[in-house]
Coordinates of C-alpha atoms in Angstrom, one line a residue:
Chain A
M1 CA 56.3 12.9 6.6
T2 CA 56.0 9.0 6.0
N3 CA 53.1 7.0 5.4
D4 CA 53.8 5.0 8.5
K5 CA 50.8 4.5 10.7
P6 CA 51.6 6.5 14.1
E7 CA 53.0 4.1 16.4
I8 CA 50.4 2.5 19.1
P9 CA 51.4 3.7 22.7
P10 CA 52.0 0.0 24.5
E11 CA 49.5 0.9 27.1
W12 CA 46.8 1.0 24.4
Q13 CA 47.8 -1.9 22.8
E14 CA 46.1 -4.6 24.8
K15 CA 42.9 -2.5 25.0
L16 CA 42.5 -2.0 21.3
A17 CA 43.4 -5.9 20.8
Q18 CA 40.6 -6.7 23.0
F19 CA 38.4 -4.0 21.1
E20 CA 39.4 -5.9 17.9
W21 CA 38.6 -9.3 19.1
R22 CA 35.1 -8.5 20.4
R23 CA 34.2 -6.3 17.5
A24 CA 35.1 -9.1 15.1
R25 CA 33.0 -11.5 17.2
A26 CA 30.2 -9.3 17.2
R27 CA 30.2 -9.4 13.4
E28 CA 30.1 -13.3 13.5
L29 CA 26.4 -13.1 14.3
G30 CA 25.0 -16.6 14.9
G31 CA 27.8 -18.3 13.5
A32 CA 29.1 -19.8 10.1
R33 CA 26.5 -22.5 9.7
R34 CA 23.6 -20.2 10.3
I35 CA 24.8 -17.7 7.7
R36 CA 25.4 -20.5 5.2
R37 CA 21.8 -21.5 5.7
A38 CA 20.4 -17.9 5.0
H39 CA 22.5 -17.5 1.9
D40 CA 21.4 -21.1 0.6
R41 CA 17.9 -19.8 0.9
G42 CA 18.9 -16.8 -1.2
Q43 CA 18.6 -14.4 1.5
L44 CA 21.0 -11.6 3.0
T45 CA 22.1 -11.3 6.9
I46 CA 21.1 -8.5 8.7
R47 CA 24.4 -6.9 8.4
E48 CA 24.6 -7.8 4.5
R49 CA 21.0 -6.0 4.3
L50 CA 22.3 -2.8 6.2
A51 CA 25.3 -2.7 4.2
K52 CA 23.7 -2.8 0.8
A53 CA 20.7 -0.6 2.0
T54 CA 22.7 2.4 3.6
T55 CA 25.4 4.6 2.0
S56 CA 26.8 5.2 5.7
F57 CA 26.1 3.2 9.1
H58 CA 26.8 4.0 12.7
E59 CA 26.1 1.0 14.7
I60 CA 24.7 1.0 18.3
G61 CA 25.1 -1.9 20.9
E62 CA 27.3 -3.6 18.6
F63 CA 28.6 -5.6 21.5
A64 CA 25.4 -6.5 23.1
T65 CA 25.4 -10.2 23.7
Y66 CA 22.9 -13.2 24.0
D67 CA 24.0 -15.9 26.1
D68 CA 23.1 -19.2 24.2
V69 CA 22.0 -21.7 27.1
D70 CA 20.7 -25.4 26.6
A71 CA 17.5 -26.4 27.8
L72 CA 18.7 -27.1 31.3
G73 CA 20.7 -23.3 31.6
N74 CA 23.9 -24.5 30.8
L75 CA 25.9 -21.9 28.9
R76 CA 26.9 -23.1 25.3
S77 CA 28.3 -20.0 23.8
Q78 CA 27.8 -16.4 23.6
M79 CA 26.6 -14.6 20.4
P80 CA 25.7 -11.2 19.4
A81 CA 22.4 -10.0 20.5
S82 CA 19.4 -10.7 17.8
Y83 CA 19.1 -7.1 16.5
V84 CA 21.4 -4.8 14.8
M85 CA 20.7 -1.3 14.4
G86 CA 22.2 2.3 14.5
L87 CA 21.9 5.4 12.7
G88 CA 22.4 5.0 8.7
T89 CA 21.9 7.2 5.3
F90 CA 19.1 5.4 3.5
A91 CA 18.1 6.8 0.3
G92 CA 19.9 10.0 0.8
R93 CA 18.4 10.5 4.2
H94 CA 19.2 10.2 7.7
V95 CA 17.2 7.4 9.4
A96 CA 17.1 5.1 12.3
I97 CA 17.6 1.7 10.7
G98 CA 17.7 -2.0 12.0
G99 CA 16.7 -5.5 11.7
E100 CA 16.3 -8.8 13.5
D101 CA 19.3 -11.2 13.1
F102 CA 17.7 -14.4 12.2
T103 CA 20.9 -16.3 12.8
V104 CA 20.7 -15.8 16.6
R105 CA 17.6 -17.6 18.0
A106 CA 15.5 -16.5 14.8
G107 CA 15.4 -12.9 15.8
A108 CA 13.7 -13.3 19.0
P109 CA 13.2 -10.3 21.0
Q110 CA 15.8 -9.1 23.1
T111 CA 14.6 -9.3 26.4
Y112 CA 17.7 -10.6 27.8
L113 CA 19.3 -7.0 27.8
D114 CA 18.9 -4.0 30.0
R115 CA 17.4 -2.2 27.2
M116 CA 16.0 -3.5 24.2
K117 CA 17.9 -2.5 20.7
G118 CA 14.8 -2.6 18.6
G119 CA 11.8 -4.9 17.3
L120 CA 9.0 -4.0 19.9
G121 CA 10.2 -0.5 21.3
G122 CA 13.9 -0.3 21.9
F123 CA 16.6 2.3 21.0
V124 CA 16.3 2.0 17.3
E125 CA 12.7 3.6 18.1
D126 CA 13.7 6.0 20.5
L127 CA 16.2 7.3 18.1
A128 CA 13.5 7.8 15.4
H129 CA 11.6 9.8 17.9
E130 CA 14.0 11.8 19.4
Y131 CA 15.6 12.8 16.5
R132 CA 12.3 12.8 14.3
I133 CA 14.1 10.7 11.3
P134 CA 12.3 7.8 9.6
L135 CA 12.7 4.5 10.8
V136 CA 13.6 1.7 8.3
M137 CA 13.0 -2.1 9.7
F138 CA 14.1 -5.3 8.3
M139 CA 11.7 -7.8 9.7
E140 CA 12.7 -11.3 10.2
G141 CA 11.7 -13.1 13.2
I142 CA 9.5 -15.6 15.0
G143 CA 8.3 -13.1 17.9
G144 CA 8.6 -14.7 21.1
D145 CA 10.0 -17.9 22.3
I146 CA 10.0 -20.4 25.0
A147 CA 13.6 -19.8 25.7
A148 CA 12.8 -16.6 26.9
S149 CA 11.6 -17.4 30.2
G150 CA 14.8 -20.0 30.6
E151 CA 17.2 -16.8 30.4
K152 CA 15.2 -14.9 32.8
G153 CA 14.4 -17.3 35.2
H154 CA 10.7 -16.5 35.2
S155 CA 8.1 -16.5 32.6
Y156 CA 6.9 -13.0 31.8
L157 CA 3.4 -11.5 30.9
V158 CA 3.7 -10.2 27.5
S159 CA 1.7 -7.2 28.6
S160 CA 4.5 -5.9 30.3
L161 CA 6.3 -5.0 27.1
S162 CA 4.7 -1.5 25.5
W163 CA 4.0 -0.9 22.0
G164 CA 3.3 2.6 22.8
R165 CA 6.6 3.6 21.1
S166 CA 5.7 2.0 17.8
Y167 CA 2.2 3.3 17.6
E168 CA 3.3 7.0 18.6
L169 CA 5.9 7.0 15.7
L170 CA 3.1 6.4 13.2
G171 CA 1.9 10.1 13.8
E172 CA 5.7 11.5 13.9
V173 CA 7.9 9.8 11.2
P174 CA 7.9 7.6 8.3
V175 CA 8.0 4.0 9.2
L176 CA 9.2 1.4 6.7
A177 CA 9.3 -2.2 6.7
M178 CA 10.7 -4.9 4.6
V179 CA 9.8 -8.6 5.0
S180 CA 12.4 -11.2 3.6
G181 CA 12.2 -14.6 5.0
S182 CA 9.6 -15.3 8.1
S183 CA 7.9 -12.8 9.7
A184 CA 5.6 -14.3 12.5
G185 CA 4.1 -13.4 15.8
G186 CA 5.3 -10.4 17.3
T187 CA 7.5 -9.7 14.3
A188 CA 4.6 -9.4 12.2
G189 CA 2.6 -7.3 14.4
R190 CA 5.5 -5.0 14.4
T191 CA 5.5 -5.0 10.5
V192 CA 2.0 -3.7 10.4
L193 CA 2.7 -0.8 12.4
S194 CA 4.4 0.8 9.4
H195 CA 3.2 3.2 6.7
F196 CA 5.0 1.4 4.3
S197 CA 5.4 -2.5 4.0
V198 CA 7.0 -4.8 1.3
M199 CA 7.7 -8.7 1.5
T200 CA 9.6 -10.7 -1.3
K201 CA 7.7 -13.2 -3.1
D202 CA 9.3 -16.1 -1.4
S203 CA 8.8 -15.0 2.1
V204 CA 5.9 -15.8 4.8
F205 CA 4.0 -13.4 7.1
F206 CA 1.6 -14.6 9.6
A207 CA 0.3 -14.3 13.4
G208 CA 1.2 -18.2 13.8
G209 CA 3.1 -20.3 11.7
P210 CA 2.0 -23.9 10.7
P211 CA 3.2 -26.0 13.8
L212 CA 1.0 -23.4 15.9
V213 CA -2.1 -23.9 13.5
E214 CA -1.7 -27.7 13.7
R215 CA -1.7 -27.6 17.4
A216 CA -4.6 -25.1 17.6
L217 CA -6.9 -26.3 14.9
G218 CA -5.5 -29.8 13.8
K219 CA -5.2 -28.6 10.5
S220 CA -1.6 -29.1 8.4
V221 CA -0.8 -26.2 6.2
D222 CA 1.9 -25.4 4.1
K223 CA 3.5 -22.4 5.1
F224 CA 3.1 -20.5 1.8
E225 CA -0.6 -21.5 1.7
L226 CA -0.9 -19.8 5.4
G227 CA 0.8 -16.7 4.8
G228 CA 3.0 -16.1 1.6
A229 CA 3.2 -13.3 -0.3
A230 CA -0.2 -14.2 -2.4
V231 CA -2.1 -14.2 0.9
A232 CA -0.4 -11.2 3.1
T233 CA -0.6 -8.9 -0.1
R234 CA -4.0 -9.6 -0.8
S235 CA -5.2 -9.4 2.9
G236 CA -4.1 -6.1 2.9
A237 CA -1.2 -7.0 5.8
I238 CA 1.5 -6.1 3.4
D239 CA 1.5 -3.3 1.0
N240 CA 3.7 -4.4 -1.8
L241 CA 5.4 -7.3 -3.4
A242 CA 9.0 -7.4 -4.3
T243 CA 10.7 -9.7 -6.5
D244 CA 13.8 -10.0 -4.5
E245 CA 15.6 -7.9 -1.4
D246 CA 17.4 -5.3 -3.9
D247 CA 13.8 -4.8 -5.3
A248 CA 12.3 -4.6 -1.9
I249 CA 15.0 -2.1 -0.7
E250 CA 14.5 -0.2 -4.0
Q251 CA 10.7 0.4 -3.3
M252 CA 11.2 1.6 0.4
A253 CA 14.0 3.9 -1.3
R254 CA 11.0 5.3 -3.5
F255 CA 8.3 5.4 -0.9
L256 CA 10.4 7.5 1.3
S257 CA 11.3 10.2 -1.6
Y258 CA 7.8 11.1 -1.5
L259 CA 8.0 12.0 2.4
P260 CA 9.4 14.4 4.6
Q261 CA 11.5 13.3 7.4
N262 CA 9.0 14.1 10.1
V263 CA 5.5 15.5 10.4
W264 CA 6.9 19.0 11.2
Q265 CA 8.4 19.3 7.7
M266 CA 7.1 19.5 4.2
P267 CA 7.4 16.8 1.8
P268 CA 10.1 17.2 -0.3
R269 CA 9.3 18.8 -3.8
T270 CA 12.0 17.6 -6.4
P271 CA 12.5 20.0 -9.6
S272 CA 10.5 18.6 -12.6
D273 CA 11.7 18.7 -15.9
D274 CA 8.1 17.5 -16.9
P275 CA 6.2 20.7 -18.2
V276 CA 2.8 21.2 -16.6
D277 CA 1.3 22.2 -20.1
R278 CA 2.8 18.8 -21.7
P279 CA 0.0 17.8 -24.3
I280 CA -1.9 14.9 -22.8
D281 CA -4.1 13.9 -25.7
E282 CA -3.9 10.5 -25.3
I283 CA -6.2 10.9 -22.3
L284 CA -9.3 10.9 -24.5
G285 CA -8.3 7.4 -26.0
R286 CA -8.0 6.1 -22.3
I287 CA -11.4 7.1 -21.0
P288 CA -14.3 5.4 -22.9
T289 CA -17.2 7.5 -23.0
S290 CA -19.3 4.3 -22.8
N291 CA -20.0 4.0 -19.1
R292 CA -20.3 0.0 -19.6
R293 CA -16.8 -0.3 -20.9
P294 CA -13.8 -0.2 -18.1
Y295 CA -10.4 1.2 -18.3
K296 CA -7.4 0.7 -16.0
A297 CA -7.3 3.4 -13.5
T298 CA -3.4 3.8 -13.8
D299 CA -4.0 4.5 -17.6
I300 CA -5.7 7.5 -16.7
I301 CA -3.3 8.4 -13.8
T302 CA -0.2 8.4 -15.4
P303 CA -0.6 11.0 -18.4
I304 CA -1.4 13.4 -16.0
V305 CA 1.2 13.1 -13.3
D306 CA 4.7 13.6 -14.0
V307 CA 6.3 11.1 -16.1
D308 CA 7.2 8.0 -14.2
S309 CA 6.4 9.6 -10.8
F310 CA 3.6 7.0 -10.2
F311 CA 4.3 4.9 -7.2
E312 CA 1.3 2.1 -7.0
I313 CA 0.8 1.0 -3.2
G314 CA -1.5 -2.0 -2.4
K315 CA -1.9 -3.1 -5.9
H316 CA -3.1 -6.5 -4.7
W317 CA -5.7 -5.9 -2.3
G318 CA -8.9 -3.6 -2.1
K319 CA -8.5 -3.4 -5.9
A320 CA -12.0 -1.4 -6.6
V321 CA -9.4 1.6 -5.7
T322 CA -6.1 2.1 -6.9
T323 CA -3.9 4.3 -4.6
G324 CA -0.2 5.2 -4.8
L325 CA 2.2 8.3 -4.7
A326 CA 3.2 10.6 -7.5
R327 CA 4.5 13.9 -8.1
I328 CA 2.6 16.9 -10.1
D329 CA 4.7 19.9 -11.1
G330 CA 7.4 18.1 -8.7
I331 CA 5.0 18.2 -5.7
P332 CA 4.5 15.1 -3.9
V333 CA 0.9 14.1 -3.9
G334 CA -1.6 11.0 -3.1
I335 CA -3.4 9.7 -5.6
I336 CA -6.5 7.7 -5.2
A337 CA -8.6 6.4 -8.3
S338 CA -11.6 4.2 -8.6
N339 CA -10.8 1.3 -10.4
P340 CA -13.5 0.0 -13.1
M341 CA -11.7 -3.2 -13.8
H342 CA -12.5 -4.5 -10.3
L343 CA -16.2 -4.3 -9.1
G344 CA -17.2 -1.8 -11.9
G345 CA -15.3 0.6 -9.4
A346 CA -18.0 -0.2 -6.6
M347 CA -16.3 0.4 -3.1
D348 CA -16.3 -2.7 -0.9
A349 CA -15.1 -3.3 2.6
Q350 CA -11.8 -3.9 1.4
A351 CA -11.3 -1.0 -0.7
A352 CA -12.4 1.3 1.8
E353 CA -10.1 0.0 4.4
K354 CA -7.4 0.4 1.9
Q355 CA -8.4 3.9 1.1
I356 CA -8.9 5.0 4.7
R357 CA -5.1 3.9 5.6
F358 CA -3.8 5.7 2.7
V359 CA -5.9 8.9 3.6
D360 CA -4.4 9.0 6.9
M361 CA -0.9 8.4 5.6
C362 CA -1.1 11.0 3.2
S363 CA -2.5 13.6 5.8
T364 CA -0.3 12.7 8.3
F365 CA 2.7 13.7 6.0
H366 CA 0.8 16.8 4.4
L367 CA 0.5 15.1 0.9
P368 CA -2.5 16.8 -0.8
L369 CA -5.0 14.2 -2.3
V370 CA -6.0 13.7 -5.9
Y371 CA -9.1 11.5 -6.4
F372 CA -10.2 10.3 -9.8
A373 CA -13.5 9.2 -9.0
D374 CA -15.7 6.7 -11.2
V375 CA -17.9 5.0 -8.3
P376 CA -21.1 3.3 -8.9
G377 CA -21.9 3.3 -5.2
F378 CA -20.9 0.9 -2.1
M379 CA -20.6 -2.5 -3.3
V380 CA -24.0 -4.7 -2.9
G381 CA -24.7 -8.2 -2.5
P382 CA -24.3 -10.9 0.0
D383 CA -20.5 -10.8 0.2
A384 CA -20.3 -7.4 0.5
E385 CA -23.0 -7.1 3.3
R386 CA -21.1 -9.9 5.4
A387 CA -17.8 -8.1 4.8
N388 CA -19.3 -5.0 6.8
V389 CA -19.4 -2.4 3.8
V390 CA -21.7 0.2 5.2
R391 CA -19.5 0.5 8.4
W392 CA -16.3 0.3 6.4
G393 CA -17.6 2.9 3.9
M394 CA -18.8 5.3 6.3
R395 CA -15.3 5.3 7.8
A396 CA -13.9 6.2 4.5
I397 CA -16.2 9.1 4.3
Q398 CA -14.9 10.0 7.8
S399 CA -11.3 9.8 7.0
L400 CA -11.2 12.1 3.8
I401 CA -13.4 14.6 5.7
E402 CA -10.9 14.4 8.7
A403 CA -7.9 14.7 6.2
E404 CA -6.1 18.1 6.7
V405 CA -4.7 18.4 3.4
P406 CA -6.5 19.7 0.1
V407 CA -8.3 17.1 -2.0
V408 CA -8.9 17.8 -5.7
T409 CA -11.5 15.2 -7.3
I410 CA -11.6 14.6 -10.8
Q411 CA -15.2 13.3 -11.5
V412 CA -14.3 11.0 -14.3
R413 CA -17.5 9.0 -15.2
K414 CA -20.2 7.6 -12.4
A415 CA -20.7 9.3 -9.0
Y416 CA -23.6 7.2 -7.4
G417 CA -25.0 6.9 -4.0
M418 CA -23.4 7.4 -0.7
A419 CA -20.0 6.2 -1.8
V420 CA -19.4 9.5 -3.5
S421 CA -18.9 11.2 -0.3
A422 CA -15.9 9.1 0.1
T423 CA -14.2 10.8 -2.8
S424 CA -13.9 14.3 -1.7
D425 CA -14.1 16.7 1.3
P426 CA -17.2 18.7 1.3
D427 CA -16.0 20.3 4.7
G428 CA -13.0 21.7 2.8
L429 CA -12.8 23.5 -0.4
S430 CA -14.3 20.5 -2.0
L431 CA -12.8 21.3 -5.4
R432 CA -14.7 19.0 -7.9
I433 CA -13.5 19.1 -11.4
A434 CA -15.9 17.2 -13.9
W435 CA -15.0 15.9 -17.2
P436 CA -17.8 15.7 -19.9
T437 CA -18.0 12.0 -19.1
A438 CA -19.1 12.5 -15.8
E439 CA -22.9 11.4 -14.5
W440 CA -24.1 11.5 -11.0
G441 CA -27.1 11.3 -8.8
D442 CA -28.9 9.2 -5.6
L443 CA -29.2 6.6 -8.2
P444 CA -28.5 5.6 -11.7
V445 CA -31.7 6.6 -13.9
E446 CA -32.1 2.9 -14.8
G447 CA -33.2 1.1 -11.7
G448 CA -33.7 4.2 -9.8
V449 CA -37.0 4.8 -11.7
E450 CA -38.1 1.4 -11.4
A451 CA -37.5 1.5 -7.3
G452 CA -39.0 5.1 -7.2
F453 CA -42.2 4.7 -9.0
A454 CA -43.1 1.3 -9.3
R455 CA -46.6 1.6 -8.0
E456 CA -47.1 4.7 -10.3
I457 CA -45.8 2.6 -13.4
E458 CA -47.9 -0.4 -12.7
E459 CA -51.3 1.5 -12.2
S460 CA -50.7 3.5 -15.3
D461 CA -52.7 2.5 -18.8
D462 CA -49.5 1.6 -20.4
P463 CA -46.7 0.7 -18.0
E464 CA -44.2 0.4 -20.7
A465 CA -45.0 3.5 -22.2
Y466 CA -45.0 5.4 -18.9
R467 CA -42.1 4.0 -17.7
A468 CA -40.1 5.1 -20.8
A469 CA -41.5 8.5 -20.5
I470 CA -40.3 8.7 -16.7
N471 CA -36.8 7.4 -17.8
E472 CA -36.8 10.2 -20.4
N473 CA -37.8 12.6 -17.9
F474 CA -35.2 11.9 -15.4
R475 CA -32.6 11.5 -17.9
N476 CA -33.1 15.0 -18.9
I477 CA -32.9 16.1 -15.3
A478 CA -29.5 14.1 -14.7
D479 CA -28.0 15.6 -17.7
P480 CA -24.5 17.0 -15.6
W481 CA -24.4 20.2 -17.4
R482 CA -27.7 20.9 -15.6
T483 CA -25.6 20.4 -12.4
V484 CA -22.6 22.7 -13.7
E485 CA -25.2 25.3 -14.5
A486 CA -26.4 25.4 -10.9
F487 CA -22.7 25.5 -9.8
G488 CA -23.5 22.0 -8.0
V489 CA -19.9 21.1 -9.2
E490 CA -17.3 23.6 -9.3
A491 CA -15.6 23.1 -12.6
M492 CA -16.5 21.3 -15.9
I493 CA -13.0 20.9 -18.1
D494 CA -11.8 19.3 -21.2
P495 CA -9.7 16.4 -19.7
R496 CA -6.7 17.7 -21.8
D497 CA -6.6 20.6 -19.4
T498 CA -6.6 18.4 -16.3
R499 CA -2.6 18.2 -15.4
V500 CA -2.2 22.0 -15.9
M501 CA -5.1 22.9 -14.0
V502 CA -4.5 20.4 -11.0
A503 CA -1.1 21.7 -11.0
D504 CA -1.8 25.3 -10.6
F505 CA -4.4 24.4 -7.7
L506 CA -1.9 22.4 -6.2
N507 CA 0.6 24.8 -6.3
A508 CA -1.7 27.5 -4.6
S509 CA -2.7 24.9 -1.8
L510 CA 0.9 24.8 -0.8
H511 CA 0.6 28.3 1.1
R512 CA -2.1 26.2 3.1
V513 CA 0.0 23.0 3.4
Q514 CA 3.1 24.9 4.8
T515 CA 1.2 26.4 7.5
D516 CA -0.5 23.4 8.8
L517 CA 2.6 21.5 9.7
G518 CA 2.8 19.4 12.9
P519 CA 1.2 16.5 14.2
Q520 CA -2.3 15.7 12.5
Q521 CA -5.1 16.9 14.8
R522 CA -8.0 14.7 14.2
Q523 CA -11.4 16.4 14.1
W524 CA -13.4 13.4 15.7
R525 CA -11.7 11.0 18.3
V526 CA -14.1 7.9 17.4
R527 CA -14.3 6.1 14.3
P528 CA -17.6 4.5 14.2
Chain B
M1 CA 4.3 -22.6 -23.3
A2 CA 0.4 -21.7 -23.4
A3 CA -0.4 -18.0 -22.4
E4 CA -3.6 -18.1 -20.0
S5 CA -6.2 -15.6 -20.1
L6 CA -7.9 -15.3 -16.5
A7 CA -10.8 -13.6 -15.5
P8 CA -10.0 -10.0 -14.0
A9 CA -13.3 -10.3 -12.0
D10 CA -16.3 -12.2 -11.0
G11 CA -19.1 -11.9 -13.7
L12 CA -21.2 -13.7 -16.5
V13 CA -19.8 -14.3 -19.9
W14 CA -21.6 -11.7 -21.8
K15 CA -19.9 -12.2 -25.2
I16 CA -17.3 -14.6 -27.0
V17 CA -15.4 -12.4 -29.3
K18 CA -13.0 -15.1 -30.7
K19 CA -13.1 -18.9 -31.0
A20 CA -10.7 -21.9 -30.8
G21 CA -8.5 -21.8 -33.8
D22 CA -8.7 -18.0 -34.2
T23 CA -5.2 -16.0 -34.6
V24 CA -4.9 -13.4 -31.7
K25 CA -2.4 -10.6 -30.8
Q26 CA -1.6 -9.8 -27.3
G27 CA -4.1 -7.5 -25.6
E28 CA -6.8 -8.3 -28.3
E29 CA -10.0 -9.2 -26.6
I30 CA -11.2 -12.9 -26.5
V31 CA -14.0 -12.8 -24.3
I32 CA -16.2 -9.8 -22.9
L33 CA -17.3 -10.5 -19.2
E34 CA -20.5 -8.6 -17.5
S35 CA -19.7 -7.6 -14.1
M36 CA -21.3 -4.9 -11.8
K37 CA -23.2 -4.0 -15.3
M38 CA -19.5 -3.5 -16.9
E39 CA -18.1 -5.2 -19.9
I40 CA -15.0 -6.5 -18.9
P41 CA -12.7 -7.7 -21.5
V42 CA -10.5 -10.8 -21.1
T43 CA -7.5 -10.2 -23.2
A44 CA -5.1 -12.5 -24.8
E45 CA -1.7 -12.6 -22.9
A46 CA 0.4 -13.2 -26.1
D47 CA 0.3 -13.3 -29.8
G48 CA -0.6 -16.5 -31.0
T49 CA -3.5 -19.2 -31.8
I50 CA -6.2 -19.7 -29.2
T51 CA -5.9 -23.5 -28.5
R52 CA -8.6 -23.8 -25.9
L53 CA -11.7 -21.6 -24.8
L54 CA -13.2 -22.7 -21.8
V55 CA -16.3 -21.0 -21.4
E56 CA -19.6 -20.1 -23.1
E57 CA -21.8 -17.3 -23.1
G58 CA -24.1 -17.0 -20.1
Q59 CA -21.7 -18.9 -17.6
A60 CA -20.7 -17.5 -14.2
V61 CA -16.9 -17.1 -13.8
E62 CA -15.0 -16.2 -10.9
E63 CA -11.8 -13.9 -10.6
D64 CA -8.3 -15.9 -11.7
D65 CA -10.6 -18.3 -13.5
T66 CA -9.1 -19.6 -16.8
I67 CA -11.0 -18.0 -19.8
A68 CA -8.7 -19.1 -22.6
E69 CA -5.3 -20.5 -23.4
V70 CA -3.0 -18.9 -26.6
E71 CA -0.1 -20.9 -27.8

């Protein structure tokens, strides 16, 4: 035995040489100059992203080519197609993974190929669909461009391209998207068709960039002002903000760790070394008993879930509710919490929209929900009405009723008005666990008495005294213990027992969850 | 570098807890806003001295307005 490589038969040498030459060319992307420009901006190329994110990668369509022609149709050069993709191992999981190559015509759709590689539909999406594996996308492109009609020799109607597969995937497998650089037009559209999206802080995302805005509206806008991370993560278009690409990749890996490969499988439970009966005495110091004092939702979530397991999603928008994934006794769960630091926890249209999207995602992937409710009602006021709070609020109620996963509600403090219906599932078990700080009703006693008995108060001999007496009467009625004694709430517990109790119910609920796998069957087909 | 304390929500300035020149520790309340019937604290972002206090009681503020600066 020697270490010499076996000799290559002469008839193979030319074939392999051509293979190597073509492969080297494919890996040059759009050329050294364009790659350098990306690096100067602090960005990776698509090949560098794929290499960094995966531990194994088998490329598909490596030799697909884009003919670079000038405005008159003369061939200037050939470049690799503007999308790189394949089968990879990401965060220890088989995934379909790919992304636009911005160095080739700014990642424009590959309508010049017989079959698209990815982006809008394409092979990478078929791979995720057929093998039922997650889809991970690096989004950097400008959508369509005028050069496409030059290649085809005719202009095409955009509606000839189908988005069907991209929508279908949302009900089948986890879809994750990272934005680094510019994501505009069709690329931006494809980005939001995901369960989790993250953008780096110096990226931009928009329907149309500054040149389009200037032409359409005569307004000159800075691209960051138009669609920087501060805009896109506050509008809800993008879920999370990342400091850089490493952080963004890490956040996608973390998100995926709570989800199954597809809707036909259970979410992966991981062994937990955090005992369910760990003392959580600090929780008492974190819930002010005065309902005028706010607290941070995350301060009461973190002691109850497994240590370091809470991963917040959508921190910068719809801030009246906090949403995120976590584990309790190793079981992946969706967490929703009213956030009294914002609008006193009142649910406005944006919070409702955020909650709906989160509940739908958790239900799709069989993640039980734990809801920490402290809601003074739907948000009121001119801004709230203009934002259509009532319709969004009623949709939030619907999504929770339709959710096909167990919902455990911790009744932290306030529960007033219709918005309370958006904190539990009355058509399911509706397990509502109250803390002694809880209070509830149609309306708070103060204000409610004023609205309900205005005339009676006015016509009494001593309106002040009469008002005080009515208030006292209704405060007695509103004592939550009366509701507990009427079994109007399922349990009242010491907050320090919450972790162990919720863990026990979640463990029991898994018998239900694992016999309810598969695509979600929506109860009602129409959202109001 | 001055550490700015921003209003976490729209609301009214309900109570001024500290005044310019006072020494504060990070996390300590400087002003309390009232918003949606809640007392929302505006806290110091760093240890130091309050160099500027930009609001007075009863004033309406908007989210992310600068309330105070600590150096």
